[in-house]
Structure formats: C-alpha cells, structure tokens
Short mmCIF file of C-alpha atoms in Angstrom, two decimals:
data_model
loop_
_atom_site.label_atom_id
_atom_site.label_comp_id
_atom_site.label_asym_id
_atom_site.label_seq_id
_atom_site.Cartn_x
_atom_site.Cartn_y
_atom_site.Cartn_z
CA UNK A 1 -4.88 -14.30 -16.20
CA UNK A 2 -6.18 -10.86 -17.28
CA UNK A 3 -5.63 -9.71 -20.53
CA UNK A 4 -4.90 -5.75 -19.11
CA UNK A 5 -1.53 -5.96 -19.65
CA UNK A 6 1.02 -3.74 -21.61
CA UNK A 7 3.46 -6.00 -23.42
CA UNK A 8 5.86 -3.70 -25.33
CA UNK A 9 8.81 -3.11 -23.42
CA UNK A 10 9.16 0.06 -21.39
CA UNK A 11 12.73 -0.23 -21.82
CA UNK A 12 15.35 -2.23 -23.84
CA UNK A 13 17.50 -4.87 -22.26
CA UNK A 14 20.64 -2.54 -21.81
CA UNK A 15 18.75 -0.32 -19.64
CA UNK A 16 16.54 -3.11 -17.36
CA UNK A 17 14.53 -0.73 -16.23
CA UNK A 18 11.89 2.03 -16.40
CA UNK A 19 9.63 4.66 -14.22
CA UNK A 20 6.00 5.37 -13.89
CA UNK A 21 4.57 8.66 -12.22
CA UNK A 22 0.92 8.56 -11.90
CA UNK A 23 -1.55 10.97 -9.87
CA UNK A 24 -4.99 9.28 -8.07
CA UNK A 25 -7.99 10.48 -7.31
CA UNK A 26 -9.33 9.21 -4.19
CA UNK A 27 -11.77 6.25 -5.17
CA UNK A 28 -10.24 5.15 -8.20
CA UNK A 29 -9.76 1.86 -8.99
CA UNK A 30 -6.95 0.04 -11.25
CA UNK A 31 -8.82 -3.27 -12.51
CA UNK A 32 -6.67 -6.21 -12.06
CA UNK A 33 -3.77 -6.72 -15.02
CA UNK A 34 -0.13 -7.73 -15.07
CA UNK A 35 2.77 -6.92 -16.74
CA UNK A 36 5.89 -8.14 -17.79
CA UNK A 37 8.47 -6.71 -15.57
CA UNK A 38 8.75 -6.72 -11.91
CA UNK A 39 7.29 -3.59 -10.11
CA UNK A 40 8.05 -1.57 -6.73
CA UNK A 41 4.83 0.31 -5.97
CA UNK A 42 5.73 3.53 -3.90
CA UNK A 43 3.18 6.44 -3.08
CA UNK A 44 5.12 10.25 -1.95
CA UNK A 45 1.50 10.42 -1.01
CA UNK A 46 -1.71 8.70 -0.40
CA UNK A 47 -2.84 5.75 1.02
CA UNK A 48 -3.86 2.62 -1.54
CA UNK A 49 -4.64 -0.72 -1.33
CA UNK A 50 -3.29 -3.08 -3.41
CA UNK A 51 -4.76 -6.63 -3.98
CA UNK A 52 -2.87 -10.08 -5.15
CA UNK A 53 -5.52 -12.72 -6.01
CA UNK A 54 -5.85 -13.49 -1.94
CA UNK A 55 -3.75 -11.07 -0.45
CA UNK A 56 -4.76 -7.44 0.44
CA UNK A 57 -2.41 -5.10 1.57
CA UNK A 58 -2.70 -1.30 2.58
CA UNK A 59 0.21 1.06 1.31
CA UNK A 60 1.35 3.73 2.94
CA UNK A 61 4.01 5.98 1.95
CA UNK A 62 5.90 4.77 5.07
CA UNK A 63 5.86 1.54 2.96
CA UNK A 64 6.81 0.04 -0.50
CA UNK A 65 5.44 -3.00 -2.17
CA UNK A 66 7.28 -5.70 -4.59
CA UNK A 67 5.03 -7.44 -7.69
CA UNK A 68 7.19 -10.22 -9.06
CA UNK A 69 6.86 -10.56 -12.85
CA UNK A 70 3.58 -11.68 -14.52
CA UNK A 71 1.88 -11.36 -10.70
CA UNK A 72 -2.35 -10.09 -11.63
CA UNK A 73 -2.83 -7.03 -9.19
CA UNK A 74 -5.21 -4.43 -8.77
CA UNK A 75 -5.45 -1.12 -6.74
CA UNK A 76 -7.69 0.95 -5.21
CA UNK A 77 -6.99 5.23 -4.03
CA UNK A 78 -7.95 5.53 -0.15
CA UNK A 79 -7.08 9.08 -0.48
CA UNK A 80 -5.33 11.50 -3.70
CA UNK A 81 -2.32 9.27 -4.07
CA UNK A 82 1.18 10.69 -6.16
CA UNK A 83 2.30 6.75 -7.04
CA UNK A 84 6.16 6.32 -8.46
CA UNK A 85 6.85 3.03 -10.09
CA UNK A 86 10.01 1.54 -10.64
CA UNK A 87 9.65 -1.37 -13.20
CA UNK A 88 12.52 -3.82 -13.13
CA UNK A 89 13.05 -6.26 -16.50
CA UNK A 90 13.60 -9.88 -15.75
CA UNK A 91 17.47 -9.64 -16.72
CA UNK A 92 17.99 -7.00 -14.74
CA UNK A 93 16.68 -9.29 -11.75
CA UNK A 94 18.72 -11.88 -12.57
CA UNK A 95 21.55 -9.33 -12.44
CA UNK A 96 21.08 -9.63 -8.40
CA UNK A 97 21.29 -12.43 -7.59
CA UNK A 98 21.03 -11.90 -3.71
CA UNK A 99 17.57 -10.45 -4.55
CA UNK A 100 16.27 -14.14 -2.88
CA UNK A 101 12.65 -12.77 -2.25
CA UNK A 102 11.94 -11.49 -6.17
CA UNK A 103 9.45 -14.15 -6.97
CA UNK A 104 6.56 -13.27 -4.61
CA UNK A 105 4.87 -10.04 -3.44
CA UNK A 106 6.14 -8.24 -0.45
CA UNK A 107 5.63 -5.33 1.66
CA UNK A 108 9.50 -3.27 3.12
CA UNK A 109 9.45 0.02 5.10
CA UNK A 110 10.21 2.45 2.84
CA UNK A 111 13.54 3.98 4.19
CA UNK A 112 15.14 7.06 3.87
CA UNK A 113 17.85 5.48 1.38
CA UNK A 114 14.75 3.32 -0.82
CA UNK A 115 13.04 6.70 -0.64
CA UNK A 116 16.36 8.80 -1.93
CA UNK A 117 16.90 5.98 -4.68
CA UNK A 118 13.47 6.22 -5.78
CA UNK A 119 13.59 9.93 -5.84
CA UNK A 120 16.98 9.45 -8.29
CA UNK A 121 15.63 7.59 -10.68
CA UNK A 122 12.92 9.96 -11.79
CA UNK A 123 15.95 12.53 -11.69
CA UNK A 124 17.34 13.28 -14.35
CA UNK A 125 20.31 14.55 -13.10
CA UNK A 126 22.04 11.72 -13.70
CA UNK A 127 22.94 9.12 -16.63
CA UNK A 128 21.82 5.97 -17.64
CA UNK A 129 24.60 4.04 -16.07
CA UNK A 130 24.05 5.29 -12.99
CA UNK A 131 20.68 4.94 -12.99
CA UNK A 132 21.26 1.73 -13.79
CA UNK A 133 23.74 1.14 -10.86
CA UNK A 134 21.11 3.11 -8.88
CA UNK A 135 18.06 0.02 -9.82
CA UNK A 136 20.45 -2.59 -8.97
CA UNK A 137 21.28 -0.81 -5.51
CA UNK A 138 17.51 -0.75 -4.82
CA UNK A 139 17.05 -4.51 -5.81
CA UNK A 140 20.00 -5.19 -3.08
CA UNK A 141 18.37 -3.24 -0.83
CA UNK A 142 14.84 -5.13 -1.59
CA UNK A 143 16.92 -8.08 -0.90
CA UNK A 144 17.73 -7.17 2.73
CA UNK A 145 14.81 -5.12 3.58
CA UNK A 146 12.97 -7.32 6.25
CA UNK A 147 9.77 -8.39 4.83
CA UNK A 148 6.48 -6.66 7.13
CA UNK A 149 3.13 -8.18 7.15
CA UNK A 150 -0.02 -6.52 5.88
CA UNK A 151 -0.89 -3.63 8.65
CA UNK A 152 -4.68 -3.90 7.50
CA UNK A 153 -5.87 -7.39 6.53
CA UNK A 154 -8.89 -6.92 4.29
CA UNK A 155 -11.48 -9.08 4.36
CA UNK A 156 -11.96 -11.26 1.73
CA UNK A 157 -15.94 -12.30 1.36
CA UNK A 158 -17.38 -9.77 -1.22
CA UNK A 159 -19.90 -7.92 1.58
CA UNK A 160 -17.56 -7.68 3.95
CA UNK A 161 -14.98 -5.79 1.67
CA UNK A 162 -17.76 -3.72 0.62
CA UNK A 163 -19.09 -2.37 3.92
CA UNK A 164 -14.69 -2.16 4.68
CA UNK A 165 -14.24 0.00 1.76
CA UNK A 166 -16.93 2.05 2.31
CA UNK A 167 -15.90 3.17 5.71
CA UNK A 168 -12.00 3.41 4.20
CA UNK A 169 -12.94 5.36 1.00
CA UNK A 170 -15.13 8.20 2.17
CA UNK A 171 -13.93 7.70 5.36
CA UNK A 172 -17.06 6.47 7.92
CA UNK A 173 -15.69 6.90 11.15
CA UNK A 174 -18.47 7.31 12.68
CA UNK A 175 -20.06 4.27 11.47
CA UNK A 176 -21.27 1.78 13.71
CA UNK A 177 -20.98 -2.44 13.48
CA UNK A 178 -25.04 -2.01 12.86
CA UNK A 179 -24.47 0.52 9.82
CA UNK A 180 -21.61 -1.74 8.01
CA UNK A 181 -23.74 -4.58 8.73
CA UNK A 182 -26.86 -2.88 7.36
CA UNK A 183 -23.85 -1.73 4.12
CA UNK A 184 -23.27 -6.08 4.00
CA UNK A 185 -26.41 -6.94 4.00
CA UNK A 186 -26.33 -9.57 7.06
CA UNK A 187 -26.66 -9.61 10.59
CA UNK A 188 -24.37 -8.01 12.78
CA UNK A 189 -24.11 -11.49 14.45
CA UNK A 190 -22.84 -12.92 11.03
CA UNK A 191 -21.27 -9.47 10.52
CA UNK A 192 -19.10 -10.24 13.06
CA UNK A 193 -18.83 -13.83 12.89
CA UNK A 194 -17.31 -13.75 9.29
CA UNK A 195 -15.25 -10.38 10.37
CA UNK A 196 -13.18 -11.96 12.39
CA UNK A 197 -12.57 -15.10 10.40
CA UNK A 198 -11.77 -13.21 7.17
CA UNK A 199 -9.48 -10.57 9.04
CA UNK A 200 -8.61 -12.33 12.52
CA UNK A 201 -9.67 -9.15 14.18
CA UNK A 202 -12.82 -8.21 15.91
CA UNK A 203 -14.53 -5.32 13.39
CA UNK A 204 -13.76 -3.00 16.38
CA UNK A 205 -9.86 -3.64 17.00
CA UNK A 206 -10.05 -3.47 13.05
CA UNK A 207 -11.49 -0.26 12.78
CA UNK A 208 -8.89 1.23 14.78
CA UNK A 209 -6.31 -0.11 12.60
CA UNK A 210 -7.79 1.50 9.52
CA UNK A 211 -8.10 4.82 11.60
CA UNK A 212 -4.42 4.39 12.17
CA UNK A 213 -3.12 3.56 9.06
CA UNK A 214 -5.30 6.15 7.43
CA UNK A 215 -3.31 8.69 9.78
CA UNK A 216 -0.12 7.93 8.01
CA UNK A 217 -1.24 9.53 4.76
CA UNK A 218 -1.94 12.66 6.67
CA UNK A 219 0.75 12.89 8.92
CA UNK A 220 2.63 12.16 6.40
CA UNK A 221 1.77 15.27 4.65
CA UNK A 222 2.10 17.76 7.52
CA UNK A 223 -1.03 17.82 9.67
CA UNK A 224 -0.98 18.42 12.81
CA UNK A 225 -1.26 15.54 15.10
CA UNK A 226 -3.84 17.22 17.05
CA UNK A 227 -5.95 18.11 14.09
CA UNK A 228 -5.48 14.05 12.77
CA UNK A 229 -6.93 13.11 15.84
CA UNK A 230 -10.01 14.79 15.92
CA UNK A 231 -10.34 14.43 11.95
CA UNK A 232 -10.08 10.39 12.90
CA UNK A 233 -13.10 10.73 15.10
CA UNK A 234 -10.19 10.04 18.23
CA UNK A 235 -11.80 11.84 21.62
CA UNK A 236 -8.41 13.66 21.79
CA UNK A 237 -5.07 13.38 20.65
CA UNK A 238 -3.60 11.46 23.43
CA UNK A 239 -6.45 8.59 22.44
CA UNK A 240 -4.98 8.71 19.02
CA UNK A 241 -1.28 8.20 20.29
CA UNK A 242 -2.04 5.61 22.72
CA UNK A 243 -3.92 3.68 19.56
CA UNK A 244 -0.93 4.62 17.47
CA UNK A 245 1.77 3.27 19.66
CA UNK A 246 -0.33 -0.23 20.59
CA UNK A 247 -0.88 -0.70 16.57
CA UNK A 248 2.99 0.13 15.38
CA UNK A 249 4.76 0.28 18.61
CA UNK A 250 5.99 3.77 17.76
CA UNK A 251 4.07 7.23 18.64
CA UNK A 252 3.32 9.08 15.37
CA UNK A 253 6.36 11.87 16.55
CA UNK A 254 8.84 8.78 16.08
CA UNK A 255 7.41 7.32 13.08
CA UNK A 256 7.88 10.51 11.24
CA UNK A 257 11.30 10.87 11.90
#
C-alpha cells in the first residue's frame, strides 16, 4: 500500500465528517495514496478518471464515485475539473447501517438531491448538526443509489492506456487506429487484438464512447450541442445525438434535464 496518505484526522469523531474543494488542471495527475476515511468523489466540472488497482472508471459530473476506507486510488484531469470531496469517518459509516455497499468502490448518478446535499455541506449556512444529519442523508442515499458500471472501460496493458490517454487528454479525435498504434508501439493487428480484450470493445465503438463521455463535461457547462458536435470531430450534430442516445439511451437534451 502507498505511503501518500494523510493520517491526521480531518475531523474529530463528533463531527464524522469533512470537505475537500480542489481545482484541476487538465493533465494532472494524483499519484496513487489512500486515506483513512471513506470518500465521495464529485466534480461541478470536468471530466476525470479515477483508477482502483484494476478498475478504471471515467467521472463525469453526471456521476459520483464511492472509495471505501483505506482503498489506494489515483486520478487523472481529462479536462479543468472543480472536484468536491465529502470524506466520511469510519463511525460515521457505521452510523448507517443500511449503507450495505460501503466496503467497495462504486459509481451512482449524481442526482439532483446528492448534488443539493453536496452543495450543503460546503455551505455554511448551516450548523454542524445539520450538516451532520445532512452526511448521514447522503450515506442513505449512497445506500439506495443503484450502482452503474464504468461508461469507459480503460484498458489495462501499459501501451494501450498510453495511446487511450493520449487521445482523452489532449483530445485526438482525429486520430486514427494506425496513429494510437504507432503511440503503443505495436501493430495495429495486436493494437486491436489486445484492445478489445482489455476493454471488450473494438478501439472504434470505444472511441465513440470517449467522444461521448467527453461531451458530458461540456454540455454540462453550457455549450451548445451543435458546437459539441463539431468540437467532437461528429459530421453534424444529429451524428452526435444518434451516438449519444445508442451509448446512454438518452439524447443529450434529456440527460441535461
């Protein structure tokens, strides 16, 4: 286990819990560490992706992620990110004892309510017992939220996740299979070979996935859907809706609301 970790308490006992706001560039990268308490990543904006030993998973701010206690994660910025984390002590866990799914990592939709909870907490509008009341609500809410698989599965041999974050970082639309091949270092045989074994997705169906879940972040923050498209390297913006309703079921008008 990684020796990044900060073990003085962020909050006593009484409270059970404490807040982290953080600005990103895009590109930066949070080496892998731990800590004590159980976390709720949240972005108001950006797009990151967060990685748990195996796992790799693509955050949104359409989406929230849960780190148990103790769990080694890292991060990296896809695009200027504002994160908010909630950090959750291990008695204050306890404390809800619904909250079934609090020993391994998890991605919920963020709703309007986790989003308005969230958004209390770093308020300080209010005291500490209902802050306190306000955690616990979340935790309950945690507990119900149905639990959503990874949008983007990244893949996990070294090249590959290379040549992947290459085209996700500085966004390389236009990049072929040849040029993230070329970017891996192999064939685009093997390329494509080891693509779809580490991802379960052809590099094609998974570059339209990034494209789409790279969209969120900038729908998210007001663009016009036309101008998304075309920034996406889509031919027009009815391409990019008919990709965006086949990846999440949902045009991006609904998803927004």
């Amino acid at each position: 286990m990684p020796n990044n970790v900060d073990k003085a308490p962020r909050h006593d006992e009484a409270i059970g819990w404490s807040k982290l706001a953080k600005s990103y560039r895009r590109g930066e990268v949070d080496l892998p560490h731990y800590h004590v308490e159980g976390q709720l990543l949240f972005a108001t904006r950006g797009v990151m992706l967060v990685e748990t030993g195996e796992n790799r998973w693509v955050i949104p701010p359409q989406r929230a992620l849960w780190l148990p206690p103790l769990q080694e994660h890292s991060y990296s910025l896809l695009s200027h990110t504002e994160l908010r984390t909630i950090y959750f002590s291990r008695s204050l866990i306890e404390a809800c004892t619904s909250f079934t799914k609090s020993s391994y990592v998890h991605v919920i939709t963020a709703t309007a309510l986790v989003k308005e909870l969230i958004t209390g907490l770093f308020s300080d509008e209010y005291q500490a017992a209902s802050h306190r009341t306000m955690a616990l609500l979340l935790m309950e809410i945690l507990s119900e939220a149905e639990q959503l698989s990874a949008e983007l599965p990244m893949p996990q041999d070294e090249r590959l996740s290379r040549a992947a974050r290459e085209l996700l970082v500085n966004h390389r639309w236009e990049a072929s299979l040849s040029d993230l091949a070329d970017i891996a270092a192999m064939s685009e045989r093997t390329f494509s070979r080891l693509f779809i074994r580490d991802t379960g997705f052809s590099f094609r169906t998974w570059k339209q996935r990034a494209r789409i879940c790279t969209s969120l972040d900038l729908l998210s923050n007001g663009i016009p859907i036309k101008q998304v498209a075309y920034q996406l390297g889509f031919s027009c913006p009815a391409a990019f809706t008919a990709t965006f309703r086949s990846t999440l079921g949902t045009t991006p008008r609904e998803f927004l609301t």
